[in-house]
Coordinates of C-alpha atoms in Angstrom, one line a residue:
Chain A
M1331 CA 53.0 -24.2 14.8
S1332 CA 52.7 -26.8 17.8
Q1333 CA 54.7 -29.2 17.8
A1334 CA 54.7 -31.7 20.7
R1335 CA 57.6 -33.6 22.1
K1336 CA 56.6 -37.2 21.0
P1337 CA 59.6 -39.2 20.4
D1338 CA 59.7 -41.8 17.4
R1339 CA 59.6 -45.1 18.8
R1340 CA 61.4 -46.7 15.8
S1341 CA 64.3 -44.5 16.3
P1342 CA 64.3 -43.3 19.8
G1343 CA 68.2 -41.6 19.3
K1344 CA 67.1 -39.6 16.7
A1345 CA 63.8 -38.3 17.7
Y1346 CA 65.8 -37.6 21.3
M1347 CA 68.3 -35.9 19.1
N1348 CA 66.1 -33.4 17.1
A1349 CA 64.5 -32.3 19.9
L1350 CA 67.7 -31.4 21.4
R1351 CA 68.8 -29.7 18.0
Q1352 CA 64.7 -28.5 18.2
D1353 CA 65.9 -26.7 21.6
H1354 CA 68.7 -24.9 20.4
A1355 CA 66.6 -22.8 18.1
S1356 CA 64.4 -21.6 19.9
L1357 CA 67.0 -20.6 22.5
S1358 CA 69.3 -19.7 19.3
R1359 CA 66.0 -17.2 19.1
V1360 CA 66.0 -16.1 22.3
L1361 CA 69.4 -15.5 22.5
R1362 CA 69.0 -13.3 19.6
L1363 CA 66.6 -11.5 20.9
I1364 CA 68.3 -10.7 24.3
D1365 CA 71.6 -10.0 22.6
A1366 CA 69.0 -6.8 20.9
L1367 CA 67.2 -5.9 24.1
A1368 CA 70.5 -5.7 26.1
D1369 CA 71.6 -2.8 23.7
R1370 CA 68.6 -0.9 24.2
L1371 CA 68.6 -1.7 28.2
S1372 CA 70.0 1.7 29.2
R1373 CA 68.2 3.9 26.7
S1374 CA 64.6 2.7 27.1
P1375 CA 64.6 0.6 30.3
E1376 CA 60.5 0.9 30.7
S1377 CA 59.8 -1.0 27.5
V1378 CA 63.0 -3.7 27.2
K1379 CA 62.7 -4.7 30.9
P1380 CA 59.5 -6.5 30.7
V1381 CA 60.7 -8.4 27.5
L1382 CA 64.2 -8.8 29.0
L1383 CA 62.9 -10.3 31.6
D1384 CA 60.4 -12.6 30.2
A1385 CA 63.2 -14.0 27.7
L1386 CA 65.6 -14.3 30.8
R1387 CA 63.3 -16.0 32.9
Y1388 CA 62.3 -18.5 29.9
L1389 CA 65.8 -19.3 29.7
F1390 CA 65.8 -19.8 33.7
Q1391 CA 62.4 -21.8 33.4
Y1392 CA 62.9 -24.0 30.4
H1393 CA 66.5 -24.4 29.3
H1394 CA 68.3 -24.7 32.7
A1395 CA 65.3 -26.5 34.3
F1396 CA 64.6 -29.0 31.6
H1397 CA 66.7 -28.7 28.4
H1398 CA 70.0 -29.1 30.8
P1399 CA 69.1 -32.1 33.0
R1400 CA 68.0 -33.9 29.1
E1401 CA 71.4 -33.0 28.1
D1402 CA 73.4 -34.4 31.8
R1403 CA 70.9 -37.8 30.9
L1404 CA 72.6 -37.9 27.6
F1405 CA 75.9 -37.0 28.6
A1406 CA 75.9 -39.5 31.7
R1407 CA 75.3 -42.5 28.9
I1408 CA 78.1 -40.9 26.9
R1409 CA 80.0 -40.7 29.9
A1410 CA 79.9 -44.1 30.6
R1411 CA 80.3 -45.4 26.4
R1412 CA 83.3 -42.9 25.7
P1413 CA 85.5 -42.2 29.0
A1414 CA 87.8 -40.2 27.1
L1415 CA 85.3 -37.7 26.5
E1416 CA 85.5 -37.6 30.5
E1417 CA 87.5 -34.1 30.4
T1418 CA 85.1 -32.3 28.1
L1419 CA 82.2 -33.4 29.8
G1420 CA 83.1 -32.0 32.9
R1421 CA 83.9 -28.7 31.3
I1422 CA 80.1 -28.7 30.0
D1423 CA 78.6 -29.8 33.4
H1424 CA 80.5 -27.1 35.0
E1425 CA 79.0 -24.5 32.2
H1426 CA 75.4 -26.1 33.1
V1427 CA 75.7 -25.5 36.7
S1428 CA 77.6 -22.0 36.4
G1429 CA 75.3 -20.5 33.2
E1430 CA 72.2 -21.4 35.8
Q1431 CA 73.9 -19.5 38.5
E1432 CA 74.7 -16.3 36.5
I1433 CA 70.8 -16.6 34.6
A1434 CA 69.4 -16.4 38.2
A1435 CA 71.8 -13.6 39.3
L1436 CA 70.8 -11.7 36.1
V1437 CA 66.7 -12.2 36.8
G1438 CA 67.4 -11.3 40.6
D1439 CA 69.0 -8.2 39.3
L1440 CA 66.9 -7.0 36.6
E1441 CA 64.2 -7.7 38.9
N1442 CA 65.6 -5.6 41.3
A1443 CA 66.7 -2.5 39.5
N1444 CA 64.5 0.1 39.0
T1445 CA 64.0 2.6 36.1
R1446 CA 66.5 5.3 37.1
Q1447 CA 69.4 2.3 37.9
L1448 CA 68.9 0.8 34.6
A1449 CA 69.3 4.4 32.6
G1450 CA 72.6 4.9 34.2
K1451 CA 76.0 2.8 34.4
P1452 CA 74.2 -0.3 36.7
G1453 CA 71.7 -0.5 33.7
A1454 CA 75.0 -0.6 31.4
R1455 CA 77.0 -2.7 33.7
L1456 CA 73.9 -5.5 33.6
A1457 CA 73.6 -4.8 29.7
A1458 CA 77.0 -5.9 29.4
R1459 CA 76.5 -8.9 31.8
I1460 CA 74.0 -10.3 30.1
G1461 CA 76.3 -10.1 26.7
E1462 CA 78.5 -11.8 28.2
Y1463 CA 75.8 -14.1 29.2
V1464 CA 74.8 -14.5 25.6
Q1465 CA 78.7 -15.0 24.2
H1466 CA 78.9 -17.8 26.7
A1467 CA 75.6 -19.7 25.3
R1468 CA 76.4 -19.4 21.9
I1469 CA 80.0 -20.9 22.6
H1470 CA 78.5 -23.8 25.0
M1471 CA 75.8 -24.3 22.4
R1472 CA 78.4 -24.7 19.5
D1473 CA 80.7 -26.8 21.4
E1474 CA 77.8 -29.4 22.6
E1475 CA 77.1 -29.9 19.1
V1476 CA 80.5 -30.1 17.6
V1477 CA 81.8 -32.7 20.3
F1478 CA 78.3 -34.8 21.8
Y1479 CA 75.3 -34.2 19.4
A1480 CA 77.4 -35.7 16.9
R1481 CA 78.8 -38.5 18.4
A1482 CA 75.5 -39.5 20.7
E1483 CA 74.3 -41.5 18.2
A1484 CA 77.1 -43.8 17.1
A1485 CA 78.0 -43.6 20.5
L1486 CA 75.0 -45.0 22.5
N1487 CA 72.8 -48.5 21.6
E1488 CA 69.0 -48.9 21.8
A1489 CA 68.8 -49.3 25.7
D1490 CA 70.7 -46.3 26.5
W1491 CA 67.6 -44.5 24.2
T1492 CA 64.9 -46.1 25.9
A1493 CA 66.0 -45.6 29.1
I1494 CA 67.1 -41.7 28.4
V1495 CA 63.6 -41.3 26.4
D1496 CA 61.8 -42.8 28.9
D1497 CA 62.4 -40.2 31.4
D1498 CA 61.6 -37.4 29.0
G1499 CA 60.5 -34.0 30.5
P1500 CA 57.7 -31.1 29.2
Q1501 CA 58.0 -29.3 25.7
D1502 CA 59.7 -26.2 25.1
P1503 CA 57.0 -23.3 25.9
L1504 CA 58.5 -21.7 22.6
L1505 CA 57.0 -24.1 20.2
D1506 CA 53.2 -23.5 21.4
P1507 CA 51.9 -20.3 20.7
D1508 CA 49.5 -20.4 23.5
S1509 CA 51.6 -21.6 26.0
I1510 CA 54.1 -19.0 25.2
A1511 CA 51.8 -16.0 25.3
N1512 CA 50.5 -17.4 28.9
Q1513 CA 54.1 -17.6 30.5
Y1514 CA 55.8 -15.0 29.2
P1515 CA 53.5 -12.6 27.1
A1516 CA 56.0 -9.7 26.5
L1517 CA 58.3 -12.3 25.2
A1518 CA 55.5 -13.5 22.9
E1519 CA 54.4 -10.1 21.6
H1520 CA 58.0 -9.3 21.1
L1521 CA 58.4 -12.2 19.1
G1522 CA 56.0 -11.3 16.5
L1523 CA 57.3 -8.3 16.2
A1524 CA 58.2 -7.8 12.3
A1525 CA 61.2 -5.5 12.6
G1526 CA 64.2 -5.5 15.3
Y1527 CA 65.3 -2.0 15.7
L1528 CA 68.7 -2.2 17.4
S1529 CA 68.8 1.7 17.9
E1530 CA 65.7 3.5 19.0
T1531 CA 63.3 4.3 16.6
A1532 CA 63.7 4.5 12.8
D1533 CA 62.6 8.2 12.7
Q1534 CA 65.3 9.1 15.4
E1535 CA 67.7 8.0 13.1
A1536 CA 66.6 10.0 10.9
T1537 CA 67.0 13.2 13.0
V1538 CA 70.9 13.7 12.8
A1539 CA 72.4 16.4 14.4
D1540 CA 73.3 18.9 11.8
F1541 CA 77.2 18.9 13.2
H1542 CA 77.3 15.2 11.8
R1543 CA 75.5 16.0 8.6
Q1544 CA 77.9 19.0 7.7
L1545 CA 81.1 17.2 9.1
I1546 CA 79.9 14.2 6.5
A1547 CA 79.5 16.8 3.5
L1548 CA 82.9 18.4 4.2
T1549 CA 84.3 14.7 4.4
D1550 CA 82.9 13.9 0.8
V1551 CA 84.1 17.2 -0.6
Y1552 CA 87.7 17.5 0.9
G1553 CA 87.9 13.1 0.1
S1554 CA 86.8 14.5 -3.7
L1555 CA 89.9 16.9 -3.6
L1556 CA 91.9 14.2 -2.1
H1557 CA 91.1 11.8 -5.0
D1558 CA 91.4 14.7 -7.4
G1559 CA 95.0 15.5 -6.2
L1560 CA 96.1 11.8 -6.1
D1561 CA 94.9 11.1 -10.0
L1562 CA 96.9 14.3 -10.4
T1563 CA 100.2 13.6 -8.8
R1564 CA 100.0 10.4 -10.6
A1565 CA 99.4 12.0 -13.8
N1566 CA 102.6 14.0 -13.3
V1567 CA 104.8 11.6 -12.4
K1568 CA 104.1 9.6 -15.1
R1569 CA 104.8 12.4 -17.5
L1570 CA 107.7 13.6 -15.4
L1571 CA 109.2 9.9 -16.6
A1572 CA 108.0 10.3 -19.8
V1573 CA 110.4 13.8 -20.2
R1574 CA 113.5 13.4 -22.9
G1575 CA 115.8 15.7 -23.2
P1576 CA 115.8 19.3 -21.4
F1577 CA 113.0 21.1 -24.1
G1578 CA 111.0 18.2 -23.3
L1579 CA 111.3 19.0 -19.3
L1580 CA 110.7 22.5 -19.8
R1581 CA 107.6 22.0 -21.9
T1582 CA 106.4 18.9 -19.2
V1583 CA 107.0 21.7 -16.2
G1584 CA 105.0 24.4 -18.3
D1585 CA 101.5 21.9 -18.7
I1586 CA 102.1 20.6 -15.0
S1587 CA 102.2 24.3 -13.6
T1588 CA 99.2 24.9 -16.1
D1589 CA 96.9 21.9 -15.0
N1590 CA 98.0 22.1 -11.0
L1591 CA 97.0 25.9 -11.3
R1592 CA 93.5 25.1 -12.9
F1593 CA 93.4 22.4 -10.5
A1594 CA 94.2 24.9 -7.5
G1595 CA 92.2 27.4 -9.1
H1596 CA 89.4 25.2 -8.9
C1597 CA 89.6 23.4 -5.8
V1598 CA 92.6 24.4 -2.9
S1599 CA 93.4 28.0 -3.5
R1600 CA 89.8 29.2 -3.4
P1601 CA 87.6 27.0 -2.0
S1602 CA 83.7 27.9 -2.2
R1603 CA 82.5 30.2 0.3
W1604 CA 80.3 27.1 1.9
A1605 CA 83.3 25.1 2.3
I1606 CA 85.2 27.7 4.2
N1607 CA 81.7 28.9 6.3
T1608 CA 81.2 25.0 7.1
G1609 CA 84.7 24.8 8.1
C1610 CA 84.5 27.8 10.5
T1611 CA 81.8 27.1 11.9
L1612 CA 82.7 23.6 12.6
V1613 CA 85.9 24.4 14.7
L1614 CA 84.1 26.6 16.7
A1615 CA 81.6 24.6 17.6
W1616 CA 84.1 21.8 18.6
A1617 CA 86.1 24.7 20.5
R1618 CA 83.2 26.2 22.1
P1619 CA 83.7 24.1 25.5
Y1620 CA 87.1 25.2 25.7
L1621 CA 86.4 29.0 25.3
P1622 CA 86.8 31.1 28.5
R1623 CA 82.9 31.8 29.5
Q1624 CA 83.5 35.3 30.3
A1625 CA 83.8 35.8 26.1
S1626 CA 80.5 34.4 25.2
D1627 CA 78.7 35.6 27.8
N1628 CA 79.9 39.1 26.8
S1629 CA 79.0 38.8 23.1
F1630 CA 75.5 37.1 24.6
D1631 CA 75.1 40.4 26.1
R1632 CA 76.2 42.3 23.3
S1633 CA 73.7 40.8 21.0
Chain B
M746 CA 77.0 3.6 20.5
V747 CA 79.3 2.7 17.5
S748 CA 82.9 1.4 18.2
W749 CA 85.7 3.8 16.9
Q750 CA 86.9 0.8 14.6
T751 CA 83.9 0.6 12.6
R752 CA 84.2 4.9 12.8
T753 CA 87.5 4.7 11.3
A754 CA 86.4 2.2 8.7
K755 CA 83.0 4.5 7.9
L756 CA 85.9 6.9 7.3
L757 CA 87.8 4.9 5.2
G758 CA 85.2 3.8 3.2
R759 CA 83.9 7.2 2.5
L760 CA 87.1 8.3 1.8
T761 CA 87.6 5.8 -0.6
I762 CA 85.4 3.5 -2.0
R763 CA 82.4 5.9 -1.6
Q764 CA 84.5 8.5 -4.2
A765 CA 85.4 6.0 -6.6
L766 CA 81.9 5.2 -6.7
R767 CA 80.9 9.2 -7.2
R768 CA 83.8 9.6 -9.5
Q769 CA 83.6 8.0 -13.3
L770 CA 82.8 4.5 -13.3
D771 CA 85.7 2.7 -14.4
I772 CA 85.5 -1.1 -14.0
A773 CA 88.8 -1.8 -14.4
E774 CA 90.3 0.8 -12.4
M775 CA 87.8 0.1 -9.3
R776 CA 88.7 -4.1 -9.8
K777 CA 92.6 -2.7 -9.6
R778 CA 92.2 -1.0 -6.3
I779 CA 89.5 -3.1 -4.2
K780 CA 92.6 -6.3 -4.9
A781 CA 95.0 -3.6 -3.4
M782 CA 93.0 -2.9 -0.6
E783 CA 92.5 -6.8 -0.2
R784 CA 95.5 -6.7 1.1
F785 CA 94.3 -5.3 4.4
F786 CA 91.7 -7.9 5.2
P787 CA 92.9 -11.0 7.3
N788 CA 93.9 -14.2 5.2
L789 CA 91.5 -17.3 6.6
P790 CA 91.2 -18.2 10.1
P791 CA 93.5 -21.0 11.1
D792 CA 90.9 -23.8 11.8
V793 CA 88.7 -23.2 8.6
Q794 CA 90.4 -25.0 5.2
V795 CA 89.4 -24.1 2.0
M796 CA 88.7 -26.6 -1.2
T797 CA 88.8 -25.2 -5.0
E798 CA 87.3 -28.4 -6.3
P799 CA 84.8 -29.3 -7.4
G800 CA 84.2 -26.0 -9.2
L801 CA 81.0 -24.9 -11.3
S802 CA 80.8 -24.9 -15.0
H803 CA 81.6 -21.1 -15.7
C804 CA 82.6 -20.2 -12.7
D805 CA 85.1 -20.9 -9.5
A806 CA 83.3 -22.0 -6.2
E807 CA 85.1 -23.0 -3.1
W808 CA 84.0 -25.3 0.4
L809 CA 85.1 -24.0 3.3
K810 CA 85.4 -26.5 6.3
P811 CA 86.1 -26.4 10.1
T812 CA 88.7 -28.5 10.7
A813 CA 87.3 -29.6 13.8
G814 CA 84.8 -30.9 12.4
H815 CA 81.0 -30.1 10.7
S816 CA 77.6 -30.7 11.1
D817 CA 74.8 -31.5 8.1
R818 CA 74.8 -27.6 7.5
V819 CA 75.7 -26.0 4.7
I820 CA 75.9 -22.0 4.4
L821 CA 75.7 -21.6 0.1
H822 CA 77.0 -18.0 0.0
L823 CA 76.8 -15.3 -2.5
P824 CA 79.4 -12.1 -2.4
G825 CA 78.7 -8.7 -3.3
G826 CA 80.2 -5.9 -5.2
A827 CA 77.8 -4.2 -7.5
F828 CA 77.6 -7.5 -9.8
M829 CA 80.7 -6.0 -11.2
T830 CA 84.0 -7.0 -9.0
R831 CA 84.3 -8.4 -5.4
F832 CA 86.1 -8.2 -2.1
K833 CA 87.3 -11.8 -2.3
R834 CA 89.1 -12.3 0.8
A835 CA 86.8 -10.2 2.6
E836 CA 83.9 -12.2 1.9
R837 CA 85.6 -15.8 2.4
F838 CA 86.8 -14.7 6.0
L839 CA 83.5 -13.3 6.4
L840 CA 82.0 -17.0 5.2
A841 CA 84.5 -19.0 7.5
R842 CA 83.7 -17.0 10.5
L843 CA 79.4 -18.1 10.0
C844 CA 81.3 -21.7 9.7
R845 CA 82.7 -21.5 12.2
A846 CA 80.0 -20.0 14.7
T847 CA 77.7 -22.4 13.1
H848 CA 79.8 -25.6 12.9
A849 CA 78.5 -25.8 9.1
R850 CA 80.6 -25.9 6.0
G851 CA 80.0 -23.2 3.4
R852 CA 80.2 -22.9 -0.5
L853 CA 81.2 -19.8 -1.8
V854 CA 80.5 -18.7 -5.5
F855 CA 82.5 -16.3 -7.6
Y856 CA 79.6 -15.9 -10.0
R857 CA 80.2 -14.7 -13.1
L858 CA 80.3 -10.6 -13.5
A859 CA 79.2 -7.7 -15.4
P860 CA 80.2 -6.3 -17.6
E861 CA 82.0 -9.3 -19.3
E862 CA 79.0 -11.7 -18.2
P863 CA 75.9 -9.6 -18.0
W864 CA 72.9 -10.8 -16.5
P865 CA 71.4 -13.7 -16.1
A866 CA 75.2 -15.3 -16.6
G867 CA 75.6 -14.7 -12.6
L868 CA 72.5 -16.2 -11.1
D869 CA 72.6 -19.0 -13.8
D870 CA 75.8 -19.6 -11.8
C871 CA 74.2 -19.4 -8.3
I872 CA 71.7 -21.6 -9.2
E873 CA 74.0 -24.3 -10.8
A874 CA 75.8 -24.0 -7.2
Y875 CA 72.5 -24.7 -5.6
Q876 CA 71.4 -27.7 -7.8
Q877 CA 75.4 -28.9 -7.4
L878 CA 74.5 -28.9 -3.5
L879 CA 71.1 -30.9 -3.9
S880 CA 72.7 -33.2 -6.2
Q881 CA 75.2 -34.2 -3.8
G882 CA 72.9 -35.1 -1.6
V883 CA 72.7 -32.1 1.2
E884 CA 69.2 -32.0 2.3
P885 CA 67.4 -28.9 1.6
K886 CA 66.4 -28.1 5.0
N887 CA 70.2 -28.3 5.8
I888 CA 71.0 -25.2 3.6
M889 CA 71.2 -21.7 4.5
L890 CA 71.7 -19.0 1.6
S891 CA 73.5 -15.9 2.0
G892 CA 74.3 -13.2 0.1
M893 CA 75.6 -9.8 1.0
S894 CA 74.7 -6.3 -1.0
A895 CA 74.4 -7.7 -5.0
G896 CA 74.9 -11.2 -3.9
G897 CA 72.1 -10.6 -1.7
C898 CA 70.5 -9.5 -4.5
L899 CA 71.3 -12.8 -6.5
A900 CA 69.8 -14.8 -3.0
L901 CA 66.5 -13.6 -3.5
A902 CA 66.5 -14.2 -7.4
L903 CA 67.6 -17.6 -6.7
L904 CA 65.1 -18.3 -4.1
L905 CA 62.3 -16.5 -6.5
K906 CA 63.5 -18.8 -9.7
A907 CA 64.2 -21.9 -7.6
R908 CA 60.2 -21.6 -6.6
D909 CA 59.4 -20.9 -9.9
Q910 CA 61.4 -24.4 -11.3
D911 CA 60.0 -26.1 -8.3
L912 CA 63.1 -27.1 -6.9
P913 CA 63.2 -27.8 -3.0
M914 CA 63.5 -24.6 -0.7
P915 CA 66.5 -24.0 1.4
A916 CA 66.1 -23.4 4.9
G917 CA 66.4 -19.5 5.0
A918 CA 68.3 -17.1 4.0
M919 CA 70.3 -14.3 5.2
L920 CA 70.4 -11.2 3.5
M921 CA 73.0 -8.6 4.6
S922 CA 72.2 -5.1 3.1
P923 CA 70.5 -6.5 0.0
A924 CA 70.2 -4.3 -3.1
T925 CA 66.7 -5.2 -4.1
D926 CA 65.6 -3.0 -6.7
L927 CA 67.3 -2.0 -9.7
T928 CA 64.3 0.2 -11.2
D929 CA 65.0 3.4 -11.5
D930 CA 63.1 5.0 -8.2
Y931 CA 66.4 6.1 -6.8
D932 CA 64.8 9.4 -5.5
Q933 CA 62.8 7.9 -3.2
G934 CA 62.9 7.0 0.5
S935 CA 66.2 6.3 2.2
R936 CA 68.0 6.2 -1.2
A937 CA 67.6 10.3 -0.7
A938 CA 67.2 9.9 2.9
N939 CA 70.7 8.7 3.0
A940 CA 72.0 9.8 -0.1
S941 CA 74.7 11.6 2.1
R942 CA 74.6 9.6 5.0
D943 CA 75.8 6.5 3.5
A944 CA 79.5 5.9 4.2
V945 CA 79.9 3.4 1.2
L946 CA 77.8 3.2 -1.9
S947 CA 76.6 6.2 -4.0
L948 CA 73.8 6.2 -6.4
E949 CA 75.5 8.8 -8.9
H950 CA 76.7 5.9 -11.4
G951 CA 73.4 4.0 -10.5
D952 CA 72.4 3.9 -14.0
E953 CA 75.1 3.3 -15.5
I954 CA 75.7 -0.1 -12.8
R955 CA 72.3 -1.1 -13.9
R956 CA 73.1 -0.6 -18.1
L957 CA 76.1 -2.6 -17.7
Y958 CA 74.7 -5.4 -15.4
L959 CA 71.7 -5.6 -17.9
A960 CA 73.8 -5.2 -20.8
G961 CA 71.5 -2.1 -21.9
R962 CA 68.2 -3.9 -21.8
D963 CA 66.8 -1.7 -19.1
E964 CA 63.3 -3.0 -19.5
L965 CA 64.7 -6.0 -17.6
A966 CA 65.1 -3.9 -14.4
S967 CA 61.3 -4.6 -13.6
H968 CA 61.8 -8.4 -13.7
P969 CA 61.7 -10.1 -10.5
Y970 CA 64.9 -11.9 -10.8
V971 CA 66.8 -8.6 -11.4
S972 CA 64.8 -6.9 -9.1
P973 CA 63.2 -9.6 -6.1
V974 CA 61.6 -6.8 -4.6
V975 CA 58.9 -6.9 -7.3
G976 CA 58.5 -10.1 -6.7
D977 CA 56.1 -12.9 -5.3
F978 CA 57.6 -14.2 -2.0
S979 CA 54.9 -16.6 -1.5
G980 CA 56.1 -20.2 -0.5
L981 CA 60.0 -18.6 0.4
P982 CA 61.7 -19.9 3.4
P983 CA 62.1 -17.6 6.3
L984 CA 64.4 -14.6 5.5
F985 CA 66.7 -12.4 7.4
F986 CA 67.6 -8.9 6.8
Q987 CA 70.6 -7.0 8.6
V988 CA 70.9 -3.7 7.3
S989 CA 72.1 -0.1 9.1
S990 CA 70.1 2.8 9.5
T991 CA 72.1 4.9 7.4
E992 CA 72.2 3.2 4.0
I993 CA 70.7 3.9 0.9
L994 CA 69.5 0.2 0.8
L995 CA 67.7 0.4 3.9
D996 CA 64.7 0.7 1.9
D997 CA 65.2 -2.3 -0.2
S998 CA 65.6 -4.8 2.7
Q999 CA 62.3 -3.6 4.5
R1000 CA 60.0 -3.6 1.1
C1001 CA 61.0 -7.1 0.8
A1002 CA 59.9 -7.5 3.9
E1003 CA 57.1 -6.3 3.7
R1004 CA 56.5 -8.0 0.8
A1005 CA 56.9 -11.3 1.9
R1006 CA 54.9 -11.1 5.4
D1007 CA 52.3 -10.1 3.0
A1008 CA 52.5 -13.4 1.7
G1009 CA 52.7 -15.0 4.4
V1010 CA 56.6 -15.4 4.6
S1011 CA 58.7 -15.5 8.2
A1012 CA 60.8 -12.4 7.5
E1013 CA 62.9 -10.4 10.0
V1014 CA 64.3 -6.8 9.5
E1015 CA 67.0 -5.6 12.3
V1016 CA 68.3 -2.3 11.5
W1017 CA 71.8 -1.3 12.9
E1018 CA 72.4 2.0 14.0
R1019 CA 74.4 3.5 11.8
L1020 CA 76.9 1.4 10.4
P1021 CA 78.6 1.3 7.2
H1022 CA 77.3 -0.8 4.2
G1023 CA 79.1 -4.4 4.2
W1024 CA 80.2 -3.8 8.2
Q1025 CA 79.4 -8.4 8.7
A1026 CA 82.9 -7.9 6.7
L1027 CA 85.1 -5.7 9.2
S1028 CA 86.5 -8.6 11.2
F1029 CA 88.2 -6.1 13.2
A1030 CA 85.1 -4.6 14.3
P1031 CA 83.3 -5.7 17.4
E1032 CA 79.8 -5.1 16.0
S1033 CA 80.7 -7.4 13.1
G1034 CA 80.9 -10.1 15.4
R1035 CA 78.0 -9.7 17.1
A1036 CA 76.0 -9.8 13.7
I1037 CA 77.8 -12.8 12.9
G1038 CA 76.7 -13.8 16.2
R1039 CA 73.1 -13.5 15.3
L1040 CA 73.3 -14.6 11.7
A1041 CA 74.9 -18.0 13.5
D1042 CA 71.7 -17.8 15.7
F1043 CA 69.0 -17.6 12.9
V1044 CA 71.0 -20.4 11.1
R1045 CA 70.2 -22.9 14.4
E1046 CA 66.7 -21.5 14.4
C1047 CA 66.5 -22.6 10.6
C1048 CA 68.3 -26.1 10.6
P1049 CA 68.1 -27.2 14.6

């Protein structure tokens, strides 16, 4: 699994670009994890906080400290060769700086927040900020790949690459299981998990409130009725359009009435006792908070 | 928390697609209705262009290219639709968004559909599309396979068949709620537990769909190219599943991932909370954008 960053001396440009792309691959892996964890931060802060903290620290300590400076060296060389890209390069430089400041702030805020705060509105706000950071990081990566990574190899010469590669830094800890386990144990453990539940757990998901279950069943029943009604209407219109003469009209109206009554008798005018009871229960459950308190107290006394 | 847009889509899905699947199975009528529903899906984003040439021997296929330029990555996408129909516009838009997010080209394969062209016609088209990419000089390490629902099943079958034919493997596969088990164990696990909770799919005509797909040869259902969940996953590239907790197809993803991991293949399942089948294609829903963001992350991981 461990892949040392050793540039190929025969094509230093290719090796360097491969290394940068590999950094983006690792970054994407961690961004995907952060995005999923941020969702769960306010619901289960105890289990999420350590992993999220490790993941954000990894971004701060590797990507902002080493990967971006590597890119900056590359971009500086491209800037010298392609002055037309000055404006875009300026924007990317600015994003590197602002991204680093934002991640430092996120790490600080997450470290300082206690479980109670994370479970409340501050936790939700922090999760939203983390989500925004992830979005920006993805767009930033895509822009870099579109504008610079694609052009770098064509724009730079051998001397440029030699200068950049000679000054290369450390290896991405995510590529070495031992390194990631030592430096970011919670992150390493989480990356080894097989299933990523974006909800709490599968079991909790399975216990849906009875209210929802009944609502779903009712929607199915009335959805089916709606389709029956539409089919019948379509058939009736077709019959009426095919009518020729007054006797035909009388006969068609008679047929339609018989069919509609059968339809109504089956579904609408005499719906099943279950559908009526469930409907009433749902209406009462929905209205209970709005009912006068005394009424419900009295009924309790009577029982 | 599920967004209001997705809640609305769930309700509409329950009242339309699910009802259609629960009522008498009329393929022609279903295709007509889907075509009518497709009018509500957006057209292509302006920064992605479509090319219909070159096609494939027996079916249409499209190239999607971001106009801002693209990397060497290619996403080969197989649309869903119970092997018998498809949401052409929705799938095209989904692939366009994936291409935009990953700076990749997209190859959309409109494989042949049952019952007119039963199995293995559709799978053959998918294999041909993959071989065509290889013959065009696209390196396997730059190819990502993706499939939605029935397309996910075909994507896994493609991987199994390509491995059996000694073709090089693509870099990875993204499987969105794949239907991977066409054997008749319909009354177990998530298929039973989520039978009423699934907002889109219903298995009331599951047997009939399978019969039409296999042209009545039900014994083929336990073939790995039909039900990939029974296959041997060794030698496959990394797999990434996205599925919702309320789908009848939840177990299909989880069982496949388990089998893959047992065979030493990297497989990850993301279980999203209470979303409808195929939510990735609901371009108006925030959950769709987030799912595509994560799929794009996976593409970068596999195709640096």
